[in-house]
């Protein structure tokens, strides 16, 4: 059974291959400032449609993830691994985070 979510305005939709099994509360300052909960998934199990903009931590050299926002309403929809994280992990990381604060 798939599971769908979207940003507030609906311009970005996220379809998961299955319902989230766990919910994670990251305690880094960036996630904390967004008050967002994550489902960590394989990118192979996630389909995203719609235009997003990205931000990564300006206070870190070569940060681990790009945070994606809806280009229209600004809701955080997901994060994706950066080349820096892949390099540190010795290969492509099979992990991304899908924001669960967005409406279903
Ligand atoms: Zn939106």
CSV table of N, CA and C and ligand atoms in Angstrom, one decimal:
chain,number,residue,atom,x,y,z
A,1,UNK,N,0.8,-1.2,0.0
A,1,UNK,CA,0.0,0.0,0.0
A,1,UNK,C,0.9,1.2,0.0
A,2,UNK,N,0.7,2.1,-1.0
A,2,UNK,CA,1.5,3.3,-1.0
A,2,UNK,C,1.0,4.4,0.0
A,3,UNK,N,1.7,5.4,0.1
A,3,UNK,CA,1.4,6.5,1.1
A,3,UNK,C,1.8,7.8,0.5
A,4,UNK,N,0.9,8.7,0.5
A,4,UNK,CA,1.2,10.0,-0.2
A,4,UNK,C,1.1,11.2,0.8
A,5,UNK,N,2.0,12.2,0.4
A,5,UNK,CA,1.9,13.4,1.2
A,5,UNK,C,2.2,14.5,0.2
A,6,UNK,N,2.1,15.7,0.6
A,6,UNK,CA,2.3,16.9,-0.3
A,6,UNK,C,2.6,18.1,0.6
A,7,UNK,N,3.2,19.1,-0.1
A,7,UNK,CA,3.4,20.4,0.6
A,7,UNK,C,2.0,21.1,0.9
A,8,UNK,N,2.0,22.2,1.5
A,8,UNK,CA,0.8,22.9,1.8
A,8,UNK,C,-0.1,23.3,0.6
A,9,UNK,N,0.6,23.8,-0.4
A,9,UNK,CA,-0.2,24.2,-1.6
A,9,UNK,C,-0.4,23.1,-2.6
A,10,UNK,N,0.2,22.0,-2.5
A,10,UNK,CA,0.0,20.9,-3.3
A,10,UNK,C,0.9,20.8,-4.6
A,11,UNK,N,1.8,21.8,-4.7
A,11,UNK,CA,2.6,21.9,-5.9
A,11,UNK,C,3.7,20.8,-5.9
A,12,UNK,N,4.0,20.3,-4.7
A,12,UNK,CA,5.0,19.2,-4.6
A,12,UNK,C,4.3,18.0,-4.0
A,13,UNK,N,4.3,16.9,-4.6
A,13,UNK,CA,3.7,15.7,-4.1
A,13,UNK,C,4.8,14.6,-3.9
A,14,UNK,N,4.7,13.8,-2.8
A,14,UNK,CA,5.6,12.8,-2.5
A,14,UNK,C,4.8,11.5,-2.3
A,15,UNK,N,5.2,10.5,-3.1
A,15,UNK,CA,4.6,9.2,-3.0
A,15,UNK,C,5.6,8.2,-2.5
A,16,UNK,N,5.2,7.5,-1.4
A,16,UNK,CA,6.1,6.5,-0.8
A,16,UNK,C,5.5,5.1,-1.2
A,17,UNK,N,6.4,4.2,-1.5
A,17,UNK,CA,6.0,2.8,-1.9
A,17,UNK,C,5.3,2.1,-0.8
A,18,UNK,N,5.5,2.6,0.5
A,18,UNK,CA,4.8,1.9,1.6
A,18,UNK,C,4.7,3.0,2.7
A,19,UNK,N,3.8,2.7,3.6
A,19,UNK,CA,3.6,3.6,4.8
A,19,UNK,C,4.9,3.7,5.6
A,20,UNK,N,5.2,4.8,6.2
A,20,UNK,CA,6.4,4.9,7.1
A,20,UNK,C,6.3,3.9,8.3
A,21,UNK,N,7.4,3.2,8.6
A,21,UNK,CA,7.3,2.3,9.7
A,21,UNK,C,7.8,3.0,11.0
A,22,UNK,N,8.7,4.0,10.8
A,22,UNK,CA,9.2,4.7,12.0
A,22,UNK,C,9.2,6.2,11.7
A,23,UNK,N,9.2,7.0,12.7
A,23,UNK,CA,9.3,8.4,12.6
A,23,UNK,C,10.5,8.9,13.4
A,24,UNK,N,11.3,9.7,12.8
A,24,UNK,CA,12.5,10.1,13.4
A,24,UNK,C,12.5,11.6,13.7
A,25,UNK,N,12.9,12.0,14.9
A,25,UNK,CA,13.1,13.4,15.2
A,25,UNK,C,14.6,13.7,15.3
A,26,UNK,N,15.1,14.3,14.3
A,26,UNK,CA,16.5,14.7,14.2
A,26,UNK,C,16.8,15.8,15.2
A,27,UNK,N,17.9,15.7,15.9
A,27,UNK,CA,18.1,16.8,16.9
A,27,UNK,C,19.2,17.8,16.4
A,28,UNK,N,19.5,17.8,15.1
A,28,UNK,CA,20.4,18.8,14.6
A,28,UNK,C,19.7,20.2,14.6
A,29,UNK,N,20.5,21.2,14.6
A,29,UNK,CA,19.8,22.6,14.7
A,29,UNK,C,19.0,22.9,13.5
A,30,UNK,N,19.3,22.4,12.4
A,30,UNK,CA,18.5,22.7,11.2
A,30,UNK,C,17.1,22.1,11.2
A,31,UNK,N,17.1,20.8,11.5
A,31,UNK,CA,15.8,20.1,11.6
A,31,UNK,C,15.0,20.6,12.8
A,32,UNK,N,15.7,20.9,13.9
A,32,UNK,CA,15.0,21.4,15.1
A,32,UNK,C,14.4,22.8,14.7
A,33,UNK,N,15.0,23.6,13.9
A,33,UNK,CA,14.4,24.9,13.6
A,33,UNK,C,13.2,24.8,12.7
A,34,UNK,N,13.1,23.6,12.0
A,34,UNK,CA,12.0,23.4,11.1
A,34,UNK,C,10.9,22.6,11.8
A,35,UNK,N,11.2,22.1,13.0
A,35,UNK,CA,10.2,21.4,13.8
A,35,UNK,C,9.6,20.2,12.9
A,36,UNK,N,10.5,19.5,12.3
A,36,UNK,CA,10.0,18.5,11.3
A,36,UNK,C,10.3,17.1,11.8
A,37,UNK,N,9.4,16.2,11.5
A,37,UNK,CA,9.7,14.8,11.7
A,37,UNK,C,9.9,14.1,10.4
A,38,UNK,N,10.8,13.1,10.4
A,38,UNK,CA,11.2,12.4,9.2
A,38,UNK,C,10.9,10.9,9.1
A,39,UNK,N,10.6,10.5,8.0
A,39,UNK,CA,10.6,9.0,7.7
A,39,UNK,C,11.8,8.8,6.8
A,40,UNK,N,12.7,7.9,7.2
A,40,UNK,CA,13.9,7.6,6.5
A,40,UNK,C,13.6,6.5,5.5
A,41,UNK,N,13.8,6.7,4.2
A,41,UNK,CA,13.5,5.7,3.2
A,41,UNK,C,14.6,5.6,2.2
A,42,UNK,N,14.6,4.5,1.4
A,42,UNK,CA,15.4,4.4,0.3
A,42,UNK,C,14.9,5.3,-0.8
A,43,UNK,N,15.7,6.1,-1.5
A,43,UNK,CA,15.2,6.9,-2.6
A,43,UNK,C,14.5,6.0,-3.7
A,44,UNK,N,14.8,4.8,-3.8
A,44,UNK,CA,14.1,3.9,-4.7
A,44,UNK,C,12.6,3.7,-4.4
A,45,UNK,N,12.2,4.0,-3.1
A,45,UNK,CA,10.8,3.8,-2.7
A,45,UNK,C,10.1,5.2,-2.6
A,46,UNK,N,10.7,6.2,-3.2
A,46,UNK,CA,10.0,7.5,-3.1
A,46,UNK,C,10.0,8.2,-4.5
A,47,UNK,N,8.8,8.7,-4.8
A,47,UNK,CA,8.7,9.4,-6.1
A,47,UNK,C,8.2,10.9,-5.7
A,48,UNK,N,8.9,11.8,-6.2
A,48,UNK,CA,8.6,13.2,-5.9
A,48,UNK,C,8.3,14.0,-7.2
A,49,UNK,N,7.2,14.7,-7.2
A,49,UNK,CA,6.8,15.5,-8.4
A,49,UNK,C,6.7,17.0,-7.9
A,50,UNK,N,7.1,17.9,-8.7
A,50,UNK,CA,7.0,19.3,-8.4
A,50,UNK,C,8.3,20.0,-8.2
A,51,UNK,N,8.3,21.3,-8.4
A,51,UNK,CA,9.6,22.0,-8.3
A,51,UNK,C,9.9,22.3,-6.8
A,52,UNK,N,11.2,22.0,-6.5
A,52,UNK,CA,11.7,22.3,-5.1
A,52,UNK,C,12.9,23.2,-5.3
A,53,UNK,N,13.2,23.8,-4.2
A,53,UNK,CA,14.4,24.6,-4.0
A,53,UNK,C,15.2,23.9,-2.9
A,54,UNK,N,16.5,24.1,-2.8
A,54,UNK,CA,17.3,23.4,-1.8
A,54,UNK,C,18.1,24.4,-0.9
A,55,UNK,N,18.4,23.9,0.2
A,55,UNK,CA,19.3,24.6,1.2
A,55,UNK,C,20.1,23.5,1.8
A,56,UNK,N,21.4,23.8,2.0
A,56,UNK,CA,22.2,23.0,2.9
A,56,UNK,C,22.9,23.9,3.9
A,57,UNK,N,23.4,23.3,4.9
A,57,UNK,CA,23.9,24.1,6.1
A,57,UNK,C,25.0,24.9,5.7
A,58,UNK,N,24.9,26.2,5.9
A,58,UNK,CA,26.0,27.2,5.6
A,58,UNK,C,27.0,27.1,6.7
A,59,UNK,N,26.7,26.5,7.9
A,59,UNK,CA,27.6,26.5,9.0
A,59,UNK,C,28.5,25.2,8.9
A,60,UNK,N,28.3,24.4,7.9
A,60,UNK,CA,29.1,23.2,7.8
A,60,UNK,C,29.9,23.1,6.5
A,61,UNK,N,31.1,22.7,6.5
A,61,UNK,CA,31.8,22.5,5.2
A,61,UNK,C,31.4,21.2,4.7
A,62,UNK,N,30.9,21.2,3.4
A,62,UNK,CA,30.5,19.9,2.8
A,62,UNK,C,29.4,19.2,3.6
A,63,UNK,N,28.3,19.8,3.8
A,63,UNK,CA,27.2,19.2,4.6
A,63,UNK,C,26.7,17.9,4.0
A,64,UNK,N,26.0,17.1,4.9
A,64,UNK,CA,25.5,15.8,4.6
A,64,UNK,C,24.2,15.8,3.7
A,65,UNK,N,23.4,16.8,3.7
A,65,UNK,CA,22.1,16.7,3.0
A,65,UNK,C,21.7,18.0,2.4
A,66,UNK,N,20.9,17.9,1.4
A,66,UNK,CA,20.2,19.1,0.8
A,66,UNK,C,18.8,19.0,1.3
A,67,UNK,N,18.3,20.1,1.9
A,67,UNK,CA,16.9,20.2,2.4
A,67,UNK,C,16.1,20.7,1.2
A,68,UNK,N,15.0,20.1,0.9
A,68,UNK,CA,14.2,20.5,-0.3
A,68,UNK,C,12.9,21.2,0.2
A,69,UNK,N,12.5,22.3,-0.4
A,69,UNK,CA,11.3,23.0,-0.1
A,69,UNK,C,10.5,23.2,-1.3
A,70,UNK,N,9.2,23.3,-1.1
A,70,UNK,CA,8.3,23.7,-2.2
A,70,UNK,C,8.7,25.1,-2.7
A,71,UNK,N,8.9,25.3,-4.0
A,71,UNK,CA,9.2,26.6,-4.6
A,71,UNK,C,8.1,27.6,-4.4
A,72,UNK,N,6.9,27.1,-4.2
A,72,UNK,CA,5.7,28.0,-4.1
A,72,UNK,C,5.4,28.4,-2.6
A,73,UNK,N,5.2,27.4,-1.8
A,73,UNK,CA,4.7,27.6,-0.4
A,73,UNK,C,5.8,27.5,0.6
A,74,UNK,N,7.0,27.0,0.3
A,74,UNK,CA,8.1,26.9,1.2
A,74,UNK,C,8.1,25.8,2.2
A,75,UNK,N,7.1,24.9,2.1
A,75,UNK,CA,7.1,23.7,3.0
A,75,UNK,C,8.3,22.8,2.7
A,76,UNK,N,8.9,22.4,3.8
A,76,UNK,CA,10.0,21.4,3.7
A,76,UNK,C,9.3,20.0,3.3
A,77,UNK,N,9.8,19.4,2.2
A,77,UNK,CA,9.3,18.2,1.8
A,77,UNK,C,10.2,17.0,2.0
A,78,UNK,N,11.5,17.1,1.8
A,78,UNK,CA,12.4,16.0,2.0
A,78,UNK,C,13.8,16.5,2.1
A,79,UNK,N,14.7,15.6,2.4
A,79,UNK,CA,16.1,15.8,2.2
A,79,UNK,C,16.7,14.7,1.4
A,80,UNK,N,17.8,15.1,0.7
A,80,UNK,CA,18.6,14.1,-0.1
A,80,UNK,C,20.0,14.1,0.3
A,81,UNK,N,20.7,13.0,0.1
A,81,UNK,CA,22.1,12.9,0.5
A,81,UNK,C,23.0,13.8,-0.5
A,82,UNK,N,24.0,14.4,0.0
A,82,UNK,CA,24.9,15.2,-0.9
A,82,UNK,C,26.0,14.3,-1.4
A,83,UNK,N,26.8,14.8,-2.3
A,83,UNK,CA,28.0,14.1,-2.8
A,83,UNK,C,29.0,14.0,-1.7
A,84,UNK,N,29.0,15.0,-0.8
A,84,UNK,CA,29.9,14.9,0.4
A,84,UNK,C,29.6,13.7,1.3
A,85,UNK,N,28.3,13.5,1.6
A,85,UNK,CA,27.9,12.4,2.4
A,85,UNK,C,28.2,11.0,1.7
A,86,UNK,N,27.9,11.0,0.4
A,86,UNK,CA,28.3,9.8,-0.3
A,86,UNK,C,29.8,9.5,-0.3
A,87,UNK,N,30.5,10.5,-0.4
A,87,UNK,CA,32.0,10.3,-0.4
A,87,UNK,C,32.4,9.8,1.0
A,88,UNK,N,31.9,10.4,2.1
A,88,UNK,CA,32.3,10.0,3.4
A,88,UNK,C,31.8,8.6,3.7
A,89,UNK,N,30.7,8.2,3.1
A,89,UNK,CA,30.2,6.8,3.4
A,89,UNK,C,30.8,5.8,2.4
A,90,UNK,N,31.6,6.2,1.5
A,90,UNK,CA,32.3,5.3,0.6
A,90,UNK,C,31.4,4.8,-0.5
A,91,UNK,N,30.4,5.5,-0.9
A,91,UNK,CA,29.5,5.1,-2.0
A,91,UNK,C,28.2,5.8,-1.8
A,92,UNK,N,27.3,5.5,-2.8
A,92,UNK,CA,26.0,6.2,-2.8
A,92,UNK,C,25.2,5.7,-1.6
A,93,UNK,N,24.7,6.7,-0.8
A,93,UNK,CA,23.9,6.4,0.4
A,93,UNK,C,22.5,6.1,-0.1
A,94,UNK,N,22.0,5.0,0.4
A,94,UNK,CA,20.6,4.5,0.0
A,94,UNK,C,19.7,5.0,1.0
A,95,UNK,N,19.6,6.3,1.2
A,95,UNK,CA,18.8,6.9,2.3
A,95,UNK,C,18.4,8.3,2.0
A,96,UNK,N,17.2,8.6,2.3
A,96,UNK,CA,16.7,10.0,2.2
A,96,UNK,C,15.7,10.2,3.3
A,97,UNK,N,15.3,11.4,3.6
A,97,UNK,CA,14.3,11.7,4.6
A,97,UNK,C,13.1,12.3,3.9
A,98,UNK,N,11.9,11.9,4.3
A,98,UNK,CA,10.7,12.5,3.8
A,98,UNK,C,10.0,13.2,5.0
A,99,UNK,N,9.7,14.4,4.8
A,99,UNK,CA,9.0,15.2,5.9
A,99,UNK,C,7.6,14.7,6.1
A,100,UNK,N,7.3,14.5,7.4
A,100,UNK,CA,5.9,14.0,7.7
A,100,UNK,C,5.1,15.2,8.3
A,101,UNK,N,5.6,16.4,8.3
A,101,UNK,CA,4.8,17.5,8.7
A,101,UNK,C,3.8,18.0,7.6
A,102,UNK,N,4.2,17.6,6.4
A,102,UNK,CA,3.3,18.0,5.2
A,102,UNK,C,2.0,17.3,5.3
A,103,UNK,N,1.0,17.8,4.7
A,103,UNK,CA,-0.4,17.2,4.8
A,103,UNK,C,-0.4,16.0,3.9
A,104,UNK,N,-1.3,15.1,4.3
A,104,UNK,CA,-1.5,13.8,3.5
A,104,UNK,C,-2.5,14.0,2.4
B,1,LIG,ZN1,3.8,24.1,-1.9
